[in-house]
PDB file of C-alpha atoms and ligand atoms in Angstrom:
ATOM      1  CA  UNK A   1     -13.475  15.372 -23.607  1.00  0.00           C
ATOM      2  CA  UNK A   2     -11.039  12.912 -24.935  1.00  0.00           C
ATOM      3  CA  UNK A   3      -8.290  12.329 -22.556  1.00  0.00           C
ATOM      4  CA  UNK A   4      -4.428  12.246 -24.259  1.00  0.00           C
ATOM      5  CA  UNK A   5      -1.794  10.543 -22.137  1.00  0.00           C
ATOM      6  CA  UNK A   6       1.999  11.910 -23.050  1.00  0.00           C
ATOM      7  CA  UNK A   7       3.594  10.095 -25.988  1.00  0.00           C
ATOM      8  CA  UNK A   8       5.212   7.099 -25.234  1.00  0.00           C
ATOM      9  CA  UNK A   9       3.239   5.821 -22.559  1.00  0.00           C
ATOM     10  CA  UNK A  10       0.676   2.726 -22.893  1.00  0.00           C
ATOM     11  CA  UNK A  11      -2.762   3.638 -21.268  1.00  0.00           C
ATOM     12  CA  UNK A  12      -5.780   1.141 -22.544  1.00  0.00           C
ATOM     13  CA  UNK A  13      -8.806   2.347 -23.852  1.00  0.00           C
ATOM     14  CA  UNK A  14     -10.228   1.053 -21.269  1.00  0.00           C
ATOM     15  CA  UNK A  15      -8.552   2.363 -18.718  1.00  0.00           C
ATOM     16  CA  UNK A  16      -8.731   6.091 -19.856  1.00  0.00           C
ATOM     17  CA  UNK A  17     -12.478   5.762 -20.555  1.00  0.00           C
ATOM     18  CA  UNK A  18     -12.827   4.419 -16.313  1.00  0.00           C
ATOM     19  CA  UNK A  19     -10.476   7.677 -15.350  1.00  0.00           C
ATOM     20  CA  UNK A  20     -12.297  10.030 -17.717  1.00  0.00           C
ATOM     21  CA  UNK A  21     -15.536   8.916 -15.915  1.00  0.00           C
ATOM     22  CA  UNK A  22     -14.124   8.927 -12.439  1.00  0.00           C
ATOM     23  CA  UNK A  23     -12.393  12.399 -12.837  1.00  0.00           C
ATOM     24  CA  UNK A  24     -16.029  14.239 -13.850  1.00  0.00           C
ATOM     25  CA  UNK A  25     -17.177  12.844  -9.977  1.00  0.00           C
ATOM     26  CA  UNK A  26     -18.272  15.558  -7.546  1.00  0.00           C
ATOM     27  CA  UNK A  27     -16.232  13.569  -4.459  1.00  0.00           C
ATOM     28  CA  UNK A  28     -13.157  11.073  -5.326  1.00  0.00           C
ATOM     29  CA  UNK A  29     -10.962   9.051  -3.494  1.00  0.00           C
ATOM     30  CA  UNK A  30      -7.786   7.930  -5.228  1.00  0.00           C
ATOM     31  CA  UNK A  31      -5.886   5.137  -2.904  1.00  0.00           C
ATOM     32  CA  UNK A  32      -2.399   4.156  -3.847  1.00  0.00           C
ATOM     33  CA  UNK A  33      -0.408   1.477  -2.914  1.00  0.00           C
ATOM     34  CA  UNK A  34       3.272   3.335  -2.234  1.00  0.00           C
ATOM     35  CA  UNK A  35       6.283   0.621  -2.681  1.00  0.00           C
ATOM     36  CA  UNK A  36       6.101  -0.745  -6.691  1.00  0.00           C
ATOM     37  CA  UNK A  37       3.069   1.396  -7.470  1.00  0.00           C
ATOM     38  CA  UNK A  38       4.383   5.062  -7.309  1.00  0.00           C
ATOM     39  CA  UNK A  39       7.594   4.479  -5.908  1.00  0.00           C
ATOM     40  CA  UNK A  40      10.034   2.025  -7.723  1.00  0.00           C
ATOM     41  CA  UNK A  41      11.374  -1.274  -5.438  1.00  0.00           C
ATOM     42  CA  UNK A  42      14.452  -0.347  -4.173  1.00  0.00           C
ATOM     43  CA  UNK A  43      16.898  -2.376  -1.830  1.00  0.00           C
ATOM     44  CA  UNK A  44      16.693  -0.344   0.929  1.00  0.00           C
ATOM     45  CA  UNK A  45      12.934   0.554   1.591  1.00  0.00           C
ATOM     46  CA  UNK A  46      14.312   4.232   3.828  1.00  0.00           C
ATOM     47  CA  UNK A  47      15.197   5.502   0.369  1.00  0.00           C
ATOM     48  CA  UNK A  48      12.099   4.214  -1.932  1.00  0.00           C
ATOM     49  CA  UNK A  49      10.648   7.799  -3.230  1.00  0.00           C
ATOM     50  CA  UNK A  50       7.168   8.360  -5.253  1.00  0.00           C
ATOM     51  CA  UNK A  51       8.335   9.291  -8.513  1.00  0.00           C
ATOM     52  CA  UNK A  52       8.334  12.776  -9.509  1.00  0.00           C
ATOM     53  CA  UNK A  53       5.719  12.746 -12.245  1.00  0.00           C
ATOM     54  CA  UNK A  54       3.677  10.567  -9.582  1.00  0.00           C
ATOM     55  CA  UNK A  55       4.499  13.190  -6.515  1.00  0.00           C
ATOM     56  CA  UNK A  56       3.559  16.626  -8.505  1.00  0.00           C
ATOM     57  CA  UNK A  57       0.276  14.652  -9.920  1.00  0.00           C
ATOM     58  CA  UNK A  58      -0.505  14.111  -6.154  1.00  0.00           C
ATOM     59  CA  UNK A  59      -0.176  17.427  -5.052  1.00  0.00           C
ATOM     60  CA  UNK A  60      -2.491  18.501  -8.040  1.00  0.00           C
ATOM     61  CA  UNK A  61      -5.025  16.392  -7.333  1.00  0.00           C
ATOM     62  CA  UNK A  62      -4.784  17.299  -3.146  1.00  0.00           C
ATOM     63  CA  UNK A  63      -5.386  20.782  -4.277  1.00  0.00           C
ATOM     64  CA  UNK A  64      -8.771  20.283  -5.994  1.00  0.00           C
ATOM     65  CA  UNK A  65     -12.143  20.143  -4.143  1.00  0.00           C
ATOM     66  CA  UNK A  66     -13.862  16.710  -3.979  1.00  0.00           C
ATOM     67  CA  UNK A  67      -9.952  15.126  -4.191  1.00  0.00           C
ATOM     68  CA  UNK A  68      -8.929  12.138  -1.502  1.00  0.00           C
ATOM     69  CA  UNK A  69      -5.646  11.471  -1.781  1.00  0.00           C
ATOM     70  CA  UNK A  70      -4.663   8.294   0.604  1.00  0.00           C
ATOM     71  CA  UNK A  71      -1.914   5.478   1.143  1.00  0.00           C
ATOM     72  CA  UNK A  72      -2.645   1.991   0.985  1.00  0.00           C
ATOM     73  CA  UNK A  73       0.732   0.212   2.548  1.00  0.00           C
ATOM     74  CA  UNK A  74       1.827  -2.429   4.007  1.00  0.00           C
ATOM     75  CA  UNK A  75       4.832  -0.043   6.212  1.00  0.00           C
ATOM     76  CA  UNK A  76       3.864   1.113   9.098  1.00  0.00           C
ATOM     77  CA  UNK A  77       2.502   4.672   9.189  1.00  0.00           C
ATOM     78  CA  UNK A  78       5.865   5.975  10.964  1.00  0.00           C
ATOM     79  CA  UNK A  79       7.483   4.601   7.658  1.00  0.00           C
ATOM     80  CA  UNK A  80       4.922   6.126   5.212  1.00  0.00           C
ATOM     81  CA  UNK A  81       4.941   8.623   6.492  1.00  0.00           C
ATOM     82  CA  UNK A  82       8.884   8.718   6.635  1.00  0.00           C
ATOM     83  CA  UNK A  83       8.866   8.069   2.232  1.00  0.00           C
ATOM     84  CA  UNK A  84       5.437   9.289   1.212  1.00  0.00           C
ATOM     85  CA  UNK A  85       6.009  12.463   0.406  1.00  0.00           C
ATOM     86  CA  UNK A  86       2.673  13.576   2.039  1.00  0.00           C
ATOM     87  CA  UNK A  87       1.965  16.447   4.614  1.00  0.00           C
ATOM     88  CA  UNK A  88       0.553  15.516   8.016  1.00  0.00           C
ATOM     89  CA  UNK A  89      -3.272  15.684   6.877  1.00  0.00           C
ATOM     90  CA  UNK A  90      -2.905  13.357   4.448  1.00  0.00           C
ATOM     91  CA  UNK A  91      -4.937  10.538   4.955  1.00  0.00           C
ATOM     92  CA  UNK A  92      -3.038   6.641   5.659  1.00  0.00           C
ATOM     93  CA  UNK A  93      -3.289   3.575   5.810  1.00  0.00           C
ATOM     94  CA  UNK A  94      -0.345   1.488   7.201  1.00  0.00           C
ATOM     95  CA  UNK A  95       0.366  -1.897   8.128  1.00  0.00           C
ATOM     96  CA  UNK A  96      -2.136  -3.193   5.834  1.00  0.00           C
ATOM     97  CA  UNK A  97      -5.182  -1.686   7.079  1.00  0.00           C
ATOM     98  CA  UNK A  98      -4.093  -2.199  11.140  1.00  0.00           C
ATOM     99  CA  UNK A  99      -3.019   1.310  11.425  1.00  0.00           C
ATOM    100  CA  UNK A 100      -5.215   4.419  10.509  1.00  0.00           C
ATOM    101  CA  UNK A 101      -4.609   8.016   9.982  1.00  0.00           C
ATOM    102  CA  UNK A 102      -7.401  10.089   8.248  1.00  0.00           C
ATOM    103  CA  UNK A 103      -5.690  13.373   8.797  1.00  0.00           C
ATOM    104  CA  UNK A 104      -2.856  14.829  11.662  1.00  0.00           C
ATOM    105  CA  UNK A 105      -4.203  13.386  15.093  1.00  0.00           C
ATOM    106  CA  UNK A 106      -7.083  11.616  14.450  1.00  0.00           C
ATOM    107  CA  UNK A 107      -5.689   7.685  14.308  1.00  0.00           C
ATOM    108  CA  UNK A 108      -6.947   4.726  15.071  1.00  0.00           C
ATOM    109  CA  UNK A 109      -4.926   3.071  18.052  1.00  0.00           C
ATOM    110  CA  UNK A 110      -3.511  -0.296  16.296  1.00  0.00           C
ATOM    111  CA  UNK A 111      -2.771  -2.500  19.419  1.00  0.00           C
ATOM    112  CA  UNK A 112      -3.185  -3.038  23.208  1.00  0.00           C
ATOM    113  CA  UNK A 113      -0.221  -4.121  26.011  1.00  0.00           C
ATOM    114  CA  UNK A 114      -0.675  -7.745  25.521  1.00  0.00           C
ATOM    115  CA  UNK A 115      -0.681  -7.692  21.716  1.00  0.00           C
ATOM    116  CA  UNK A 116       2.476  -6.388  22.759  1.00  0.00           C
ATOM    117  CA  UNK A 117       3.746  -8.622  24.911  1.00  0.00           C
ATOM    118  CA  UNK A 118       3.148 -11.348  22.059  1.00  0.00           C
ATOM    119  CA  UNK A 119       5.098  -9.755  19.816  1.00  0.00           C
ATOM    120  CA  UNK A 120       8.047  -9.201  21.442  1.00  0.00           C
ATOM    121  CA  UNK A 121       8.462 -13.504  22.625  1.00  0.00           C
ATOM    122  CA  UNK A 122       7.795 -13.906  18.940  1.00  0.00           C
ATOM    123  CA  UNK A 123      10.582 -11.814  17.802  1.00  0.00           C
ATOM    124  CA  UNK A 124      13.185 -13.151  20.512  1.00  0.00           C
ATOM    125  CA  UNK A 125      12.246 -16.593  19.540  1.00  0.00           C
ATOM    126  CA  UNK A 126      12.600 -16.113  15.688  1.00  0.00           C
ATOM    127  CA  UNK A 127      15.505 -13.365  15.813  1.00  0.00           C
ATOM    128  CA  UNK A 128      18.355 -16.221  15.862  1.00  0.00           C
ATOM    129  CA  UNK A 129      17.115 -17.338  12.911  1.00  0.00           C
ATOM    130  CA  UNK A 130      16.970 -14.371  11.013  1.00  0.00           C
ATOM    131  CA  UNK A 131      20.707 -13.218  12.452  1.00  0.00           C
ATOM    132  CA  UNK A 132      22.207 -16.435  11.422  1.00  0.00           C
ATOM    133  CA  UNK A 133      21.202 -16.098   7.479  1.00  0.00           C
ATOM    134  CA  UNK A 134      23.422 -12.848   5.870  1.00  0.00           C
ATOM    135  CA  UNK A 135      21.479  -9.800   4.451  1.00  0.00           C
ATOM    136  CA  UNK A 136      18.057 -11.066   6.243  1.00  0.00           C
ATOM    137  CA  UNK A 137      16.657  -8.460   8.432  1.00  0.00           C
ATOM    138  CA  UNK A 138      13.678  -7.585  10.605  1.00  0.00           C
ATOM    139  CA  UNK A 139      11.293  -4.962  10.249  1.00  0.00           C
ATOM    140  CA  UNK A 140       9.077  -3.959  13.541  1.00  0.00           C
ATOM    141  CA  UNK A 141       5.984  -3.180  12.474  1.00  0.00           C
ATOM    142  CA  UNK A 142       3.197  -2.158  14.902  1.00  0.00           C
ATOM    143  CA  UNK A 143       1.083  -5.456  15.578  1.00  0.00           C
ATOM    144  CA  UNK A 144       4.177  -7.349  14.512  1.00  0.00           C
ATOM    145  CA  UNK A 145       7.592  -7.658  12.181  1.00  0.00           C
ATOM    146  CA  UNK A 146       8.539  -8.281   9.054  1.00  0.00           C
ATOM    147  CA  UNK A 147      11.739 -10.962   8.065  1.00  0.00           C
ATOM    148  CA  UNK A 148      12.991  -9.391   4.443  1.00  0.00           C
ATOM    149  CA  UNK A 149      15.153 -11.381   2.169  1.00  0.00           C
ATOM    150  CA  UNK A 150      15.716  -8.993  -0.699  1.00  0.00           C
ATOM    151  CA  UNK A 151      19.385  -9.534  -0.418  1.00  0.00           C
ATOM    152  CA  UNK A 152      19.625 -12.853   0.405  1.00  0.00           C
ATOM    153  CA  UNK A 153      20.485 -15.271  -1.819  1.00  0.00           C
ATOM    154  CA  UNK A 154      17.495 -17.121  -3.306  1.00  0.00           C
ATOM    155  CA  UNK A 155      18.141 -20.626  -2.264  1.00  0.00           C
ATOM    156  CA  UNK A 156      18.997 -19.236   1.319  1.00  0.00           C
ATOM    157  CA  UNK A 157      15.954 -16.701   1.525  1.00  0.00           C
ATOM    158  CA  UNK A 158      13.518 -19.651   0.795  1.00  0.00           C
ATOM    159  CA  UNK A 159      15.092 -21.705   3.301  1.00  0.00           C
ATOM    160  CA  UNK A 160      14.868 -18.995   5.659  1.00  0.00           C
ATOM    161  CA  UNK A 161      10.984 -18.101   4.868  1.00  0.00           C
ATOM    162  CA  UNK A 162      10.208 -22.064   5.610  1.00  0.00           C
ATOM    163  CA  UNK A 163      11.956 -21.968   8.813  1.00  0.00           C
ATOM    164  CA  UNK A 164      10.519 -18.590  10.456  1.00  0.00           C
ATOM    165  CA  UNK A 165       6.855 -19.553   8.968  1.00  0.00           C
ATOM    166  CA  UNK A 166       6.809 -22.848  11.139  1.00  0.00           C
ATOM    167  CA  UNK A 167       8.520 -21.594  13.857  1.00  0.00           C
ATOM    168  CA  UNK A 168       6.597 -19.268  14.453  1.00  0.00           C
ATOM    169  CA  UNK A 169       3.556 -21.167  13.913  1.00  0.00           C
ATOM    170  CA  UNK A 170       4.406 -23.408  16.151  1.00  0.00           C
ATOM    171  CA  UNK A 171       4.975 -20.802  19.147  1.00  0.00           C
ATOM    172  CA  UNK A 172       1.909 -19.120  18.269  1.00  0.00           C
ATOM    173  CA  UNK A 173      -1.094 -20.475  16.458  1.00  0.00           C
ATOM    174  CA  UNK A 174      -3.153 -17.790  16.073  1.00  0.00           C
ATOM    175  CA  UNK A 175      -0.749 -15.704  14.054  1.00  0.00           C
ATOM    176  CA  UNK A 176      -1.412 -13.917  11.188  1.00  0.00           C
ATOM    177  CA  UNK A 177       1.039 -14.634   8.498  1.00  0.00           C
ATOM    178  CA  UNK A 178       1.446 -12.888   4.960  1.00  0.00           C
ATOM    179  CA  UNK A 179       3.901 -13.208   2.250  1.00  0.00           C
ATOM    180  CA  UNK A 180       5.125 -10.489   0.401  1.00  0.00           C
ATOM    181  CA  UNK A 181       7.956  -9.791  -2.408  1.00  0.00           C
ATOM    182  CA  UNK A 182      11.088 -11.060  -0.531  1.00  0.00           C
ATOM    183  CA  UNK A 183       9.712 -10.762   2.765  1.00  0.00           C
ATOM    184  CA  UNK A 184       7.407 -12.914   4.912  1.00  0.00           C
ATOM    185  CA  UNK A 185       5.369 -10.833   7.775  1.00  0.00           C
ATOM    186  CA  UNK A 186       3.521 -12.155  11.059  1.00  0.00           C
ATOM    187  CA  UNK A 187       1.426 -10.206  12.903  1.00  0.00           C
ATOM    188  CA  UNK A 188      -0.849 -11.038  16.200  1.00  0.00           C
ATOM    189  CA  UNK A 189      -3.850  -8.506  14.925  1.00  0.00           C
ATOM    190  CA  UNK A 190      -5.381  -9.436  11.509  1.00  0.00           C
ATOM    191  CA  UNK A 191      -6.393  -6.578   8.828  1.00  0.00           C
ATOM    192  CA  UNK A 192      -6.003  -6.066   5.200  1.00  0.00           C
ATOM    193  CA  UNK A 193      -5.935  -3.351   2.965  1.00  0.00           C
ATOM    194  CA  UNK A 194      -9.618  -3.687   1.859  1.00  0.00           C
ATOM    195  CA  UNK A 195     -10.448  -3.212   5.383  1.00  0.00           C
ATOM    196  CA  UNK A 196      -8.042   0.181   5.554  1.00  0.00           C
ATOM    197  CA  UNK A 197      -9.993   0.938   2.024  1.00  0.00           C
ATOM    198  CA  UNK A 198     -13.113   0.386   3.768  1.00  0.00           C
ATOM    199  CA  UNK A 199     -12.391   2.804   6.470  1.00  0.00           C
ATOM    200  CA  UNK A 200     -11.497   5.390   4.274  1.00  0.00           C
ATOM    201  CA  UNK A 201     -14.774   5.171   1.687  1.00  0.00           C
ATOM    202  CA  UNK A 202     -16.660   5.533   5.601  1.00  0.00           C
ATOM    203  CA  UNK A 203     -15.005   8.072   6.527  1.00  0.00           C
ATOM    204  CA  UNK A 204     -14.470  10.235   3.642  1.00  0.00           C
ATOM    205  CA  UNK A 205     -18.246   9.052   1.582  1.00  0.00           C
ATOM    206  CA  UNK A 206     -16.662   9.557  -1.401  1.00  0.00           C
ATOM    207  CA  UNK A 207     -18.655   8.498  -5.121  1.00  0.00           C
ATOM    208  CA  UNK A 208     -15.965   5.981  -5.900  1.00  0.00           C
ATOM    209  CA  UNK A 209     -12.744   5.598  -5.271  1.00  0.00           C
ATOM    210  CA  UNK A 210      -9.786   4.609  -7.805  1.00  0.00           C
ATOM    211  CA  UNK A 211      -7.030   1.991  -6.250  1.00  0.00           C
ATOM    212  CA  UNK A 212      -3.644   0.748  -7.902  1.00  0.00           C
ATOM    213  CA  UNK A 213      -1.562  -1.637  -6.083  1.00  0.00           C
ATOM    214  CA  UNK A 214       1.076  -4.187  -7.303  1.00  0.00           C
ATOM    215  CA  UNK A 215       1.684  -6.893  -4.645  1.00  0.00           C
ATOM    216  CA  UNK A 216      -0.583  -9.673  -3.361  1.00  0.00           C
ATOM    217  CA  UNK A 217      -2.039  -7.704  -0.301  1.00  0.00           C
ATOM    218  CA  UNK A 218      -3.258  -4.940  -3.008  1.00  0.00           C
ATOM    219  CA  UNK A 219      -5.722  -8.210  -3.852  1.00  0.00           C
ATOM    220  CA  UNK A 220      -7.633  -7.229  -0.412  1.00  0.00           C
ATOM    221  CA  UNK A 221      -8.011  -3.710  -1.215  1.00  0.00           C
ATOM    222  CA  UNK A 222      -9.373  -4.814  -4.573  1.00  0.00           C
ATOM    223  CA  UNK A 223     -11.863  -7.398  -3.724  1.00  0.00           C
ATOM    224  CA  UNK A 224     -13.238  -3.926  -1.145  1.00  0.00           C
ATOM    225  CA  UNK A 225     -14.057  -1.969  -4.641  1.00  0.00           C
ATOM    226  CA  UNK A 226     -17.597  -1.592  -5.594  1.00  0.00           C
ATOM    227  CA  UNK A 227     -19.716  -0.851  -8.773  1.00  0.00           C
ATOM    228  CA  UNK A 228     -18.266   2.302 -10.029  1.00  0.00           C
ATOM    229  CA  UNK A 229     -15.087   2.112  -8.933  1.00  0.00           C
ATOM    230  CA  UNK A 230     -11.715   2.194 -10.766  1.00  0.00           C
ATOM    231  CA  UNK A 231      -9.522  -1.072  -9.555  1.00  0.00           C
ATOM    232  CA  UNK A 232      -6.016  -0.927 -11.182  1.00  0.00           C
ATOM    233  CA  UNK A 233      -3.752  -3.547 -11.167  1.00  0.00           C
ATOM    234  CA  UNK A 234       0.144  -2.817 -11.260  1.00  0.00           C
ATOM    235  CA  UNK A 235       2.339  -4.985 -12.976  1.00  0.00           C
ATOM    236  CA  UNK A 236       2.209  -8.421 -14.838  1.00  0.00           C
ATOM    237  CA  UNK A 237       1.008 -10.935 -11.646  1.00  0.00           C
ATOM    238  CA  UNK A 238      -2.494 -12.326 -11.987  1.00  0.00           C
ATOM    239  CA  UNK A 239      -5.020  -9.742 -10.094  1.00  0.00           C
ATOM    240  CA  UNK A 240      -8.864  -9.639 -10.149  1.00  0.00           C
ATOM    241  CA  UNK A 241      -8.583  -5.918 -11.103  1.00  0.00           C
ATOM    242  CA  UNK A 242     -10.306  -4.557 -14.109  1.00  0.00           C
ATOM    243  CA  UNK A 243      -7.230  -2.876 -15.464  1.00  0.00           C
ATOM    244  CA  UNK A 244      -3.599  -2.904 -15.126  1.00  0.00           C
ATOM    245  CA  UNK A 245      -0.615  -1.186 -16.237  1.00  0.00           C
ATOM    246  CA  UNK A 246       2.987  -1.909 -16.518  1.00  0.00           C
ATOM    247  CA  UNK A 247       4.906  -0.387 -13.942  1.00  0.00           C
ATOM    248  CA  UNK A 248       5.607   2.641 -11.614  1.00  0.00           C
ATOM    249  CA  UNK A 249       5.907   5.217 -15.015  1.00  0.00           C
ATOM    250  CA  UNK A 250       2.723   3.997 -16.268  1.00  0.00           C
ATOM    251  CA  UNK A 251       0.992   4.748 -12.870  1.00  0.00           C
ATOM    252  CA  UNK A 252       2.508   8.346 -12.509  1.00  0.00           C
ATOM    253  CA  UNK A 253       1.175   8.860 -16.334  1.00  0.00           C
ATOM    254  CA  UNK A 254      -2.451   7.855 -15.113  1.00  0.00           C
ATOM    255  CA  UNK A 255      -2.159   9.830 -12.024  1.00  0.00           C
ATOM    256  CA  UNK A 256      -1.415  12.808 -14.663  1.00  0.00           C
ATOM    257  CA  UNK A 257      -3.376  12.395 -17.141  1.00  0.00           C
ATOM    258  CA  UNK A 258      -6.666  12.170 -14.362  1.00  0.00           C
ATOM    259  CA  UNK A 259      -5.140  15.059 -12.439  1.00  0.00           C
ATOM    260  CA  UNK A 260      -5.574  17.320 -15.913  1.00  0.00           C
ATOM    261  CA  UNK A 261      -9.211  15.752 -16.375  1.00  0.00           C
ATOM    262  CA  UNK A 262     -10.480  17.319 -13.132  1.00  0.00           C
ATOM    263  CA  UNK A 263      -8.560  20.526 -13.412  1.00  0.00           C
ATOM    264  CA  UNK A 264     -10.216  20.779 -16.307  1.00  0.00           C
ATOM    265  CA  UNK A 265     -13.405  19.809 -14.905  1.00  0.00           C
ATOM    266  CA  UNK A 266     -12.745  23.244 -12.802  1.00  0.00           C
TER     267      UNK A 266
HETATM  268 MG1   MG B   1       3.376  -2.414  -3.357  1.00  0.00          MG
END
C-alpha cells in the first residue's frame, strides 16, 4: 500500500514509510503534544482548539481497535481537558507527566498537603513581581504555576523571566524550573513528558507508539521512544526526533493520512 497525503501538503518519504509501518500494528499508541502540535499558538491558551482536520482524524483513529489516542501537555489536565476536544475516557497526560488520567476516574493523585503549602509561599512571594510587569500573568498549575509573557513586550518579558527564576530560586532550592515559549514554569514535584509517555506505553502495552510535539519539554517525551517507534518533531527548533514537519497543518495531514492506513487495514 502506498500511502498519498492530500495535495499540497509536504510529508517526507521518510516519514510516510514510519506511519505506513506503524499503522499495519495490531496495538498503537499515538501521543500528541496539544498547544503548537494540533492546535495553533494562540494568545489566549482558553481558546487554543485542535484543528479540525486534526480533531475528525482523532476521532477516526479512537474508533478503531488497537487505537490509543493520548495527550502529552504541559496544562494541567483541568485545562486539557477544558481545549482537547476529547471525551472523558480519553487517556492524559498533564502538567508534563505530574498529572495522569488513563481513562474517566482512574488518575494518578499529583501532589500531597505540603507540596501544597510550598506552592502557595512561592506564589505570594513571586506574585508582586509578576503584577508589576503589564500583560504577565500566572497560571496555577497543580504542583506549581506558570509566569506567561506572551504579551509582554520582549525586552520587559526577559527581564521579568530573570527576576522570577532567581527569586524563586533563592526562596526555594529544590524547585523545579522549566522554560517554555513565553512562559517560565516552577514546580515543587519534578516529571516530564517521557515519564507521562512512559506511563502510558505501561499501562496501555501498546507495539509502539507515535509522538509529535513542538516545544522543548516534547524533547523528554522523545528521548522515552524506543526501537520501533515513530518520534516526530514539530516545527523548525533543533530536536533529536527522527522526523519533523512544519507546523500544526502538516500534523493534522499525518494524523489523516495514518488514520486512512488503518481503516484500511480493517
Ligand atoms: Mg506544544
Amino acid at each position: 500500500m502506498t500511502l498519498d497525503p492530500a495535495p499540497g501538503t509536504a510529508l517526507d518519504p521518510g516519514l510516510l514509510a514510519a506511519i505506513e509501518r506503524f499503522a499495519a500494528l495490531d496495538r498503537a499508541l499515538v501521543a500528541l503534544d496539544f498547544d503548537g502540535t494540533l492546535a495553533p499558538e494562540v494568545d489566549d491558551p482558553a481558546r487554543a482548539r485542535a484543528l479540525p482536520d486534526a480533531q475528525q482524524a482523532i476521532e477516526r483513529l479512537r474508533a478503531l481497535p488497537g487505537t490509543i489516542v493520548a495527550l502529552v501537555s504541559g496544562r494541567s489536565l483541568e485545562s486539557l481537558t477544558a481545549v482537547g476536544g476529547l471525551p472523558d475516557d480519553a487517556p492524559l497526560i498533564g502538567s508534563h507527566g505530574l498529572e495522569v488520567r488513563f481513562a474517566a476516574g482512574d488518575t494518578r493523585p499529583a501532589v500531597d498537603d505540603a507540596d501544597r503549602a510550598r506552592v502557595h509561599a512561592l506564589r505570594a512571594r513571586l506574585a508582586p513581581l509578576v503584577a508589576a510587569t503589564e500583560g504577565a500573568w500566572i497560571e496555577d498549575k497543580p504542583a506549581g504555576f506558570a509566569v506567561h509573557t506572551r504579551v509582554v513586550d520582549p525586552a520587559a518579558a526577559a527581564a521579568l523571566t530573570e527576576a522570577v527564576r532567581a527569586e524563586a530560586l533563592a526562596a526555594d532550592p529544590g524547585l523545579t524550573v522549566r522554560d517554555g515559549k513565553n512562559l517560565v514554569e516552577f514546580s515543587v514535584r519534578d516529571a516530564t513528558k517521557g515519564d507521562g509517555l512512559r506511563a502510558l506505553r505501561a499501562r496501555f502495552a501498546p507495539d509502539a507508539v507515535l509522538f509529535a510535539g513542538d516545544d522543548v519539554t516534547d524533547e523528554d517525551a522523545l528521548e522515552a521512544l524506543e526501537p520501533g517507534d515513530v518520534g516526530i518533531k514539530v516545527g523548525p527548533a533543533p530536536s533529536i526526533a527522527a522526523h519533523r514537519v512544519a507546523g500544526p497543518a502538516e500534523v493534522a495531514t499525518l494524523l489523516q493520512v495514518l488514520a486512512a492506513a488503518r481503516e484500511a487495514r480493517g
